Amino acid sequence: MTVAAPTKLAILLGKCQLLSPAQVDQLLAQQQESGKSITELVVDDGFAREDDFLKALAGVMALPYVRAGDLTIEKAVLERLPTRAIFQYNVLPMAMENGALRVVTNDPFKPGLMDALRMAAGVRIRLALSTGA
């Protein structure tokens, strides 16, 4: 039996230092079967609290971690994304930074996220992580 080489996602999750290699493998298998987000599975399986996981992930991915509830967002920033995209991708436009839209999410691994948001907003997208985005 051959062991598959670790995926980039598996390596990234391992670098968070919250999950054992066996837990990472379990999460990735569950994610394939269920279609749930990695964040949901980490929390549902009791491996870590959502905020602890996202803070660790933000550190590994060199993304800011913010408390979405503490943000004051200008109306013009909110209007950069259609309401449908905000709800479909469970994101929150946060701020315009050097011509790019900073968007808060709790699932940076959602397939097609960056492309869909870039097309909807018409500008580059930069992510930030937060619970309950």
CSV table of N, CA and C in Angstrom, one decimal:
chain,number,residue,atom,x,y,z
A,1,MET,N,0.8,-1.2,0.0
A,1,MET,CA,0.0,0.0,0.0
A,1,MET,C,0.9,1.2,0.0
A,2,THR,N,0.6,2.2,-0.9
A,2,THR,CA,1.4,3.4,-1.0
A,2,THR,C,0.7,4.5,-0.2
A,3,VAL,N,1.4,5.4,0.4
A,3,VAL,CA,0.9,6.5,1.1
A,3,VAL,C,0.9,7.7,0.2
A,4,ALA,N,-0.2,8.4,0.0
A,4,ALA,CA,-0.3,9.5,-0.8
A,4,ALA,C,0.6,10.7,-0.3
A,5,ALA,N,1.2,11.4,-1.2
A,5,ALA,CA,2.0,12.6,-0.7
A,5,ALA,C,1.0,13.6,-0.1
A,6,PRO,N,1.5,14.3,0.9
A,6,PRO,CA,0.6,15.3,1.6
A,6,PRO,C,0.2,16.4,0.6
A,7,THR,N,-1.0,16.8,0.6
A,7,THR,CA,-1.4,17.9,-0.2
A,7,THR,C,-1.0,19.2,0.4
A,8,LYS,N,-1.1,20.3,-0.4
A,8,LYS,CA,-0.8,21.6,0.2
A,8,LYS,C,-1.6,21.9,1.3
A,9,LEU,N,-2.9,21.5,1.3
A,9,LEU,CA,-3.9,21.8,2.3
A,9,LEU,C,-3.5,21.0,3.6
A,10,ALA,N,-3.1,19.8,3.4
A,10,ALA,CA,-2.6,19.0,4.6
A,10,ALA,C,-1.4,19.6,5.2
A,11,ILE,N,-0.5,20.0,4.4
A,11,ILE,CA,0.7,20.6,5.0
A,11,ILE,C,0.4,21.9,5.7
A,12,LEU,N,-0.5,22.7,5.1
A,12,LEU,CA,-0.9,24.0,5.8
A,12,LEU,C,-1.6,23.7,7.1
A,13,LEU,N,-2.5,22.7,7.1
A,13,LEU,CA,-3.2,22.4,8.4
A,13,LEU,C,-2.2,21.9,9.4
A,14,GLY,N,-1.2,21.1,9.0
A,14,GLY,CA,-0.2,20.6,9.9
A,14,GLY,C,0.6,21.7,10.5
A,15,LYS,N,0.9,22.8,9.8
A,15,LYS,CA,1.6,23.9,10.3
A,15,LYS,C,0.9,24.7,11.3
A,16,CYS,N,-0.4,24.5,11.4
A,16,CYS,CA,-1.2,25.2,12.4
A,16,CYS,C,-0.9,24.7,13.8
A,17,GLN,N,-0.3,23.5,13.9
A,17,GLN,CA,0.1,22.9,15.2
A,17,GLN,C,-1.1,22.7,16.1
A,18,LEU,N,-2.3,22.6,15.6
A,18,LEU,CA,-3.5,22.3,16.5
A,18,LEU,C,-4.0,20.9,16.2
A,19,LEU,N,-3.5,20.3,15.1
A,19,LEU,CA,-4.0,19.0,14.7
A,19,LEU,C,-2.9,18.0,14.4
A,20,SER,N,-3.1,16.8,14.8
A,20,SER,CA,-2.1,15.7,14.6
A,20,SER,C,-2.2,15.3,13.1
A,21,PRO,N,-1.2,14.7,12.5
A,21,PRO,CA,-1.3,14.2,11.2
A,21,PRO,C,-2.5,13.3,10.9
A,22,ALA,N,-2.8,12.5,11.9
A,22,ALA,CA,-4.0,11.6,11.8
A,22,ALA,C,-5.3,12.4,11.7
A,23,GLN,N,-5.4,13.5,12.5
A,23,GLN,CA,-6.5,14.3,12.5
A,23,GLN,C,-6.7,15.1,11.2
A,24,VAL,N,-5.6,15.5,10.6
A,24,VAL,CA,-5.6,16.2,9.3
A,24,VAL,C,-6.1,15.2,8.3
A,25,ASP,N,-5.6,14.0,8.3
A,25,ASP,CA,-6.1,13.0,7.3
A,25,ASP,C,-7.6,12.8,7.5
A,26,GLN,N,-8.0,12.7,8.7
A,26,GLN,CA,-9.4,12.4,9.0
A,26,GLN,C,-10.3,13.6,8.5
A,27,LEU,N,-9.8,14.8,8.8
A,27,LEU,CA,-10.6,16.0,8.3
A,27,LEU,C,-10.7,16.1,6.8
A,28,LEU,N,-9.6,15.8,6.1
A,28,LEU,CA,-9.6,15.9,4.6
A,28,LEU,C,-10.5,14.8,4.1
A,29,ALA,N,-10.5,13.6,4.7
A,29,ALA,CA,-11.4,12.5,4.2
A,29,ALA,C,-12.9,12.9,4.4
A,30,GLN,N,-13.1,13.5,5.6
A,30,GLN,CA,-14.5,13.9,5.9
A,30,GLN,C,-15.0,15.0,5.0
A,31,GLN,N,-14.0,15.9,4.7
A,31,GLN,CA,-14.4,17.1,3.9
A,31,GLN,C,-14.8,16.6,2.5
A,32,GLN,N,-14.0,15.6,1.9
A,32,GLN,CA,-14.3,15.0,0.6
A,32,GLN,C,-15.7,14.4,0.6
A,33,GLU,N,-16.0,13.7,1.7
A,33,GLU,CA,-17.3,13.0,1.8
A,33,GLU,C,-18.5,13.9,2.0
A,34,SER,N,-18.3,14.9,2.9
A,34,SER,CA,-19.4,15.7,3.4
A,34,SER,C,-19.6,17.0,2.6
A,35,GLY,N,-18.5,17.5,2.1
A,35,GLY,CA,-18.6,18.8,1.4
A,35,GLY,C,-18.6,20.0,2.4
A,36,LYS,N,-18.5,19.7,3.7
A,36,LYS,CA,-18.4,20.7,4.7
A,36,LYS,C,-17.1,21.4,4.6
A,37,SER,N,-17.0,22.6,5.2
A,37,SER,CA,-15.8,23.3,5.2
A,37,SER,C,-14.8,22.7,6.2
A,38,ILE,N,-13.5,22.9,6.0
A,38,ILE,CA,-12.5,22.5,7.0
A,38,ILE,C,-12.8,23.1,8.4
A,39,THR,N,-13.1,24.4,8.4
A,39,THR,CA,-13.4,25.0,9.7
A,39,THR,C,-14.6,24.4,10.4
A,40,GLU,N,-15.6,24.1,9.7
A,40,GLU,CA,-16.8,23.4,10.3
A,40,GLU,C,-16.4,22.1,10.9
A,41,LEU,N,-15.6,21.4,10.2
A,41,LEU,CA,-15.2,20.0,10.6
A,41,LEU,C,-14.3,20.1,11.8
A,42,VAL,N,-13.4,21.0,11.8
A,42,VAL,CA,-12.5,21.2,13.0
A,42,VAL,C,-13.3,21.5,14.2
A,43,VAL,N,-14.3,22.3,14.1
A,43,VAL,CA,-15.1,22.7,15.3
A,43,VAL,C,-16.1,21.5,15.6
A,44,ASP,N,-16.8,21.0,14.6
A,44,ASP,CA,-17.7,19.9,14.9
A,44,ASP,C,-17.1,18.7,15.5
A,45,ASP,N,-15.8,18.4,15.1
A,45,ASP,CA,-15.1,17.2,15.6
A,45,ASP,C,-14.4,17.5,16.9
A,46,GLY,N,-14.5,18.7,17.4
A,46,GLY,CA,-13.9,19.1,18.7
A,46,GLY,C,-12.4,19.2,18.7
A,47,PHE,N,-11.8,19.4,17.5
A,47,PHE,CA,-10.3,19.5,17.5
A,47,PHE,C,-9.9,20.9,18.0
A,48,ALA,N,-10.6,21.9,17.8
A,48,ALA,CA,-10.3,23.2,18.2
A,48,ALA,C,-11.5,24.1,18.2
A,49,ARG,N,-11.4,25.2,19.0
A,49,ARG,CA,-12.5,26.2,18.9
A,49,ARG,C,-12.3,27.0,17.6
A,50,GLU,N,-13.3,27.5,17.0
A,50,GLU,CA,-13.3,28.2,15.7
A,50,GLU,C,-12.3,29.3,15.7
A,51,ASP,N,-12.3,30.2,16.8
A,51,ASP,CA,-11.4,31.3,16.8
A,51,ASP,C,-10.0,30.9,17.0
A,52,ASP,N,-9.7,29.9,17.8
A,52,ASP,CA,-8.3,29.4,17.9
A,52,ASP,C,-7.8,28.8,16.6
A,53,PHE,N,-8.6,28.1,15.9
A,53,PHE,CA,-8.2,27.5,14.6
A,53,PHE,C,-8.0,28.6,13.6
A,54,LEU,N,-8.9,29.6,13.5
A,54,LEU,CA,-8.7,30.6,12.5
A,54,LEU,C,-7.5,31.5,12.8
A,55,LYS,N,-7.3,31.8,14.1
A,55,LYS,CA,-6.1,32.6,14.4
A,55,LYS,C,-4.8,31.9,14.0
A,56,ALA,N,-4.8,30.5,14.3
A,56,ALA,CA,-3.6,29.8,13.9
A,56,ALA,C,-3.4,29.7,12.4
A,57,LEU,N,-4.6,29.5,11.7
A,57,LEU,CA,-4.5,29.5,10.3
A,57,LEU,C,-4.1,30.8,9.7
A,58,ALA,N,-4.6,31.9,10.2
A,58,ALA,CA,-4.2,33.2,9.8
A,58,ALA,C,-2.7,33.4,9.9
A,59,GLY,N,-2.2,33.0,11.0
A,59,GLY,CA,-0.7,33.1,11.2
A,59,GLY,C,0.1,32.3,10.2
A,60,VAL,N,-0.4,31.1,9.9
A,60,VAL,CA,0.3,30.2,8.9
A,60,VAL,C,0.2,30.8,7.5
A,61,MET,N,-1.0,31.4,7.2
A,61,MET,CA,-1.3,31.9,5.8
A,61,MET,C,-0.9,33.3,5.6
A,62,ALA,N,-0.3,34.0,6.7
A,62,ALA,CA,0.0,35.4,6.7
A,62,ALA,C,-1.2,36.3,6.3
A,63,LEU,N,-2.3,35.9,6.9
A,63,LEU,CA,-3.5,36.7,6.7
A,63,LEU,C,-3.9,37.4,8.1
A,64,PRO,N,-4.5,38.6,8.0
A,64,PRO,CA,-5.0,39.1,9.3
A,64,PRO,C,-6.1,38.4,9.9
A,65,TYR,N,-6.2,38.3,11.2
A,65,TYR,CA,-7.4,37.8,11.9
A,65,TYR,C,-8.1,39.0,12.5
A,66,VAL,N,-9.3,39.1,12.3
A,66,VAL,CA,-10.1,40.3,12.8
A,66,VAL,C,-11.4,39.7,13.5
A,67,ARG,N,-11.9,40.6,14.4
A,67,ARG,CA,-13.2,40.2,15.0
A,67,ARG,C,-14.2,41.0,14.2
A,68,ALA,N,-15.0,40.2,13.4
A,68,ALA,CA,-16.0,40.8,12.5
A,68,ALA,C,-17.0,41.7,13.2
A,69,GLY,N,-17.3,41.3,14.4
A,69,GLY,CA,-18.3,42.1,15.2
A,69,GLY,C,-17.8,43.5,15.6
A,70,ASP,N,-16.5,43.6,15.6
A,70,ASP,CA,-15.9,44.9,16.0
A,70,ASP,C,-15.7,45.9,14.8
A,71,LEU,N,-15.9,45.4,13.6
A,71,LEU,CA,-15.7,46.2,12.5
A,71,LEU,C,-16.7,47.3,12.2
A,72,THR,N,-16.3,48.5,11.8
A,72,THR,CA,-17.2,49.5,11.3
A,72,THR,C,-16.9,49.6,9.8
A,73,ILE,N,-17.9,49.2,9.0
A,73,ILE,CA,-17.7,49.1,7.6
A,73,ILE,C,-18.5,50.2,6.9
A,74,GLU,N,-17.8,50.9,6.0
A,74,GLU,CA,-18.5,52.0,5.2
A,74,GLU,C,-19.4,51.4,4.2
A,75,LYS,N,-20.5,52.1,4.0
A,75,LYS,CA,-21.6,51.7,3.0
A,75,LYS,C,-21.0,51.4,1.7
A,76,ALA,N,-20.1,52.3,1.2
A,76,ALA,CA,-19.5,52.1,-0.1
A,76,ALA,C,-18.7,50.8,-0.2
A,77,VAL,N,-18.1,50.3,0.8
A,77,VAL,CA,-17.3,49.1,0.9
A,77,VAL,C,-18.3,47.9,0.8
A,78,LEU,N,-19.4,48.0,1.6
A,78,LEU,CA,-20.4,46.9,1.5
A,78,LEU,C,-21.0,46.8,0.1
A,79,GLU,N,-21.2,47.9,-0.6
A,79,GLU,CA,-21.8,47.8,-1.9
A,79,GLU,C,-20.8,47.3,-3.0
A,80,ARG,N,-19.6,47.1,-2.6
A,80,ARG,CA,-18.6,46.6,-3.6
A,80,ARG,C,-19.0,45.1,-4.0
A,81,LEU,N,-19.6,44.4,-3.2
A,81,LEU,CA,-20.1,43.0,-3.5
A,81,LEU,C,-21.6,42.9,-3.5
A,82,PRO,N,-22.1,42.2,-4.5
A,82,PRO,CA,-23.6,42.0,-4.4
A,82,PRO,C,-24.0,41.2,-3.2
A,83,THR,N,-25.2,41.5,-2.7
A,83,THR,CA,-25.7,40.8,-1.5
A,83,THR,C,-25.7,39.3,-1.8
A,84,ARG,N,-26.0,38.9,-3.0
A,84,ARG,CA,-26.0,37.4,-3.3
A,84,ARG,C,-24.6,36.8,-3.0
A,85,ALA,N,-23.6,37.5,-3.5
A,85,ALA,CA,-22.2,37.0,-3.3
A,85,ALA,C,-21.8,36.9,-1.8
A,86,ILE,N,-22.3,37.9,-1.1
A,86,ILE,CA,-22.0,37.9,0.4
A,86,ILE,C,-22.6,36.7,1.1
A,87,PHE,N,-23.8,36.4,0.8
A,87,PHE,CA,-24.5,35.3,1.4
A,87,PHE,C,-24.0,33.9,0.8
A,88,GLN,N,-23.8,33.9,-0.5
A,88,GLN,CA,-23.4,32.6,-1.2
A,88,GLN,C,-22.1,32.2,-0.7
A,89,TYR,N,-21.1,33.1,-0.5
A,89,TYR,CA,-19.8,32.7,-0.1
A,89,TYR,C,-19.5,33.0,1.4
A,90,ASN,N,-20.5,33.5,2.1
A,90,ASN,CA,-20.4,33.7,3.6
A,90,ASN,C,-19.2,34.6,3.9
A,91,VAL,N,-19.2,35.7,3.2
A,91,VAL,CA,-18.1,36.7,3.4
A,91,VAL,C,-18.6,38.0,3.8
A,92,LEU,N,-17.7,38.9,4.2
A,92,LEU,CA,-18.1,40.3,4.6
A,92,LEU,C,-17.1,41.2,4.0
A,93,PRO,N,-17.4,42.1,3.1
A,93,PRO,CA,-16.5,43.1,2.6
A,93,PRO,C,-16.1,44.0,3.8
A,94,MET,N,-14.8,44.2,4.0
A,94,MET,CA,-14.3,44.9,5.2
A,94,MET,C,-13.8,46.3,4.9
A,95,ALA,N,-12.9,46.4,3.9
A,95,ALA,CA,-12.3,47.7,3.6
A,95,ALA,C,-11.6,47.7,2.2
A,96,MET,N,-11.5,48.8,1.6
A,96,MET,CA,-10.7,49.0,0.4
A,96,MET,C,-9.2,49.3,0.8
A,97,GLU,N,-8.3,48.6,0.3
A,97,GLU,CA,-6.9,48.8,0.7
A,97,GLU,C,-6.0,48.8,-0.6
A,98,ASN,N,-5.5,49.9,-0.9
A,98,ASN,CA,-4.6,50.0,-2.1
A,98,ASN,C,-5.2,49.4,-3.3
A,99,GLY,N,-6.5,49.7,-3.6
A,99,GLY,CA,-7.2,49.3,-4.8
A,99,GLY,C,-7.7,47.8,-4.7
A,100,ALA,N,-7.5,47.2,-3.6
A,100,ALA,CA,-8.0,45.8,-3.4
A,100,ALA,C,-9.1,45.8,-2.3
A,101,LEU,N,-10.1,44.9,-2.4
A,101,LEU,CA,-11.1,44.8,-1.4
A,101,LEU,C,-10.7,43.7,-0.4
A,102,ARG,N,-10.6,44.1,0.8
A,102,ARG,CA,-10.3,43.2,1.9
A,102,ARG,C,-11.7,42.5,2.3
A,103,VAL,N,-11.7,41.2,2.3
A,103,VAL,CA,-12.9,40.5,2.6
A,103,VAL,C,-12.7,39.5,3.7
A,104,VAL,N,-13.6,39.5,4.7
A,104,VAL,CA,-13.5,38.6,5.8
A,104,VAL,C,-14.3,37.3,5.5
A,105,THR,N,-13.6,36.2,5.9
A,105,THR,CA,-14.2,34.8,5.7
A,105,THR,C,-13.8,33.9,6.8
A,106,ASN,N,-14.5,32.8,7.0
A,106,ASN,CA,-14.1,31.8,7.9
A,106,ASN,C,-13.7,30.5,7.2
A,107,ASP,N,-13.8,30.6,5.8
A,107,ASP,CA,-13.5,29.5,5.0
A,107,ASP,C,-12.7,29.9,3.8
A,108,PRO,N,-11.4,30.1,4.0
A,108,PRO,CA,-10.5,30.5,2.8
A,108,PRO,C,-10.3,29.4,1.8
A,109,PHE,N,-10.8,28.2,2.0
A,109,PHE,CA,-10.5,27.1,1.1
A,109,PHE,C,-11.7,26.8,0.2
A,110,LYS,N,-12.8,27.6,0.3
A,110,LYS,CA,-14.0,27.4,-0.5
A,110,LYS,C,-13.6,27.5,-2.0
A,111,PRO,N,-13.9,26.4,-2.7
A,111,PRO,CA,-13.6,26.4,-4.1
A,111,PRO,C,-14.2,27.6,-4.9
A,112,GLY,N,-13.3,28.2,-5.7
A,112,GLY,CA,-13.8,29.3,-6.5
A,112,GLY,C,-14.0,30.6,-5.8
A,113,LEU,N,-13.7,30.7,-4.5
A,113,LEU,CA,-14.0,31.9,-3.7
A,113,LEU,C,-13.3,33.1,-4.3
A,114,MET,N,-12.1,33.1,-4.5
A,114,MET,CA,-11.3,34.3,-4.9
A,114,MET,C,-11.8,34.7,-6.3
A,115,ASP,N,-11.9,33.8,-7.2
A,115,ASP,CA,-12.3,34.2,-8.6
A,115,ASP,C,-13.7,34.8,-8.6
A,116,ALA,N,-14.6,34.2,-7.9
A,116,ALA,CA,-16.0,34.6,-7.9
A,116,ALA,C,-16.1,36.0,-7.3
A,117,LEU,N,-15.4,36.2,-6.2
A,117,LEU,CA,-15.4,37.5,-5.5
A,117,LEU,C,-14.7,38.6,-6.4
A,118,ARG,N,-13.6,38.3,-7.0
A,118,ARG,CA,-12.9,39.2,-7.9
A,118,ARG,C,-13.8,39.6,-9.0
A,119,MET,N,-14.5,38.7,-9.6
A,119,MET,CA,-15.4,39.0,-10.7
A,119,MET,C,-16.6,39.8,-10.2
A,120,ALA,N,-17.1,39.5,-9.1
A,120,ALA,CA,-18.3,40.3,-8.6
A,120,ALA,C,-17.9,41.7,-8.2
A,121,ALA,N,-16.7,41.9,-7.6
A,121,ALA,CA,-16.3,43.2,-7.1
A,121,ALA,C,-15.6,44.0,-8.2
A,122,GLY,N,-15.0,43.3,-9.2
A,122,GLY,CA,-14.3,44.0,-10.2
A,122,GLY,C,-12.9,44.6,-9.8
A,123,VAL,N,-12.4,44.1,-8.6
A,123,VAL,CA,-11.1,44.5,-8.1
A,123,VAL,C,-10.4,43.3,-7.5
A,124,ARG,N,-9.2,43.4,-7.2
A,124,ARG,CA,-8.4,42.3,-6.5
A,124,ARG,C,-9.0,42.1,-5.1
A,125,ILE,N,-8.9,40.9,-4.7
A,125,ILE,CA,-9.5,40.5,-3.4
A,125,ILE,C,-8.3,40.1,-2.4
A,126,ARG,N,-8.4,40.6,-1.2
A,126,ARG,CA,-7.5,40.1,-0.2
A,126,ARG,C,-8.3,39.6,1.0
A,127,LEU,N,-7.9,38.5,1.6
A,127,LEU,CA,-8.7,37.9,2.6
A,127,LEU,C,-8.2,38.3,4.0
A,128,ALA,N,-9.2,38.2,4.9
A,128,ALA,CA,-8.9,38.3,6.4
A,128,ALA,C,-9.8,37.1,6.9
A,129,LEU,N,-9.3,36.6,8.1
A,129,LEU,CA,-10.1,35.5,8.7
A,129,LEU,C,-10.8,36.0,9.9
A,130,SER,N,-12.0,35.5,10.2
A,130,SER,CA,-12.8,35.8,11.3
A,130,SER,C,-13.8,34.8,11.5
A,131,THR,N,-14.2,34.6,12.8
A,131,THR,CA,-15.4,33.7,13.1
A,131,THR,C,-16.6,34.4,12.6
A,132,GLY,N,-17.6,33.6,12.3
A,132,GLY,CA,-18.9,34.2,12.0
A,132,GLY,C,-19.0,35.2,10.8
A,133,ALA,N,-18.1,35.1,9.9
A,133,ALA,CA,-18.1,36.0,8.8
A,133,ALA,C,-19.4,35.8,8.0
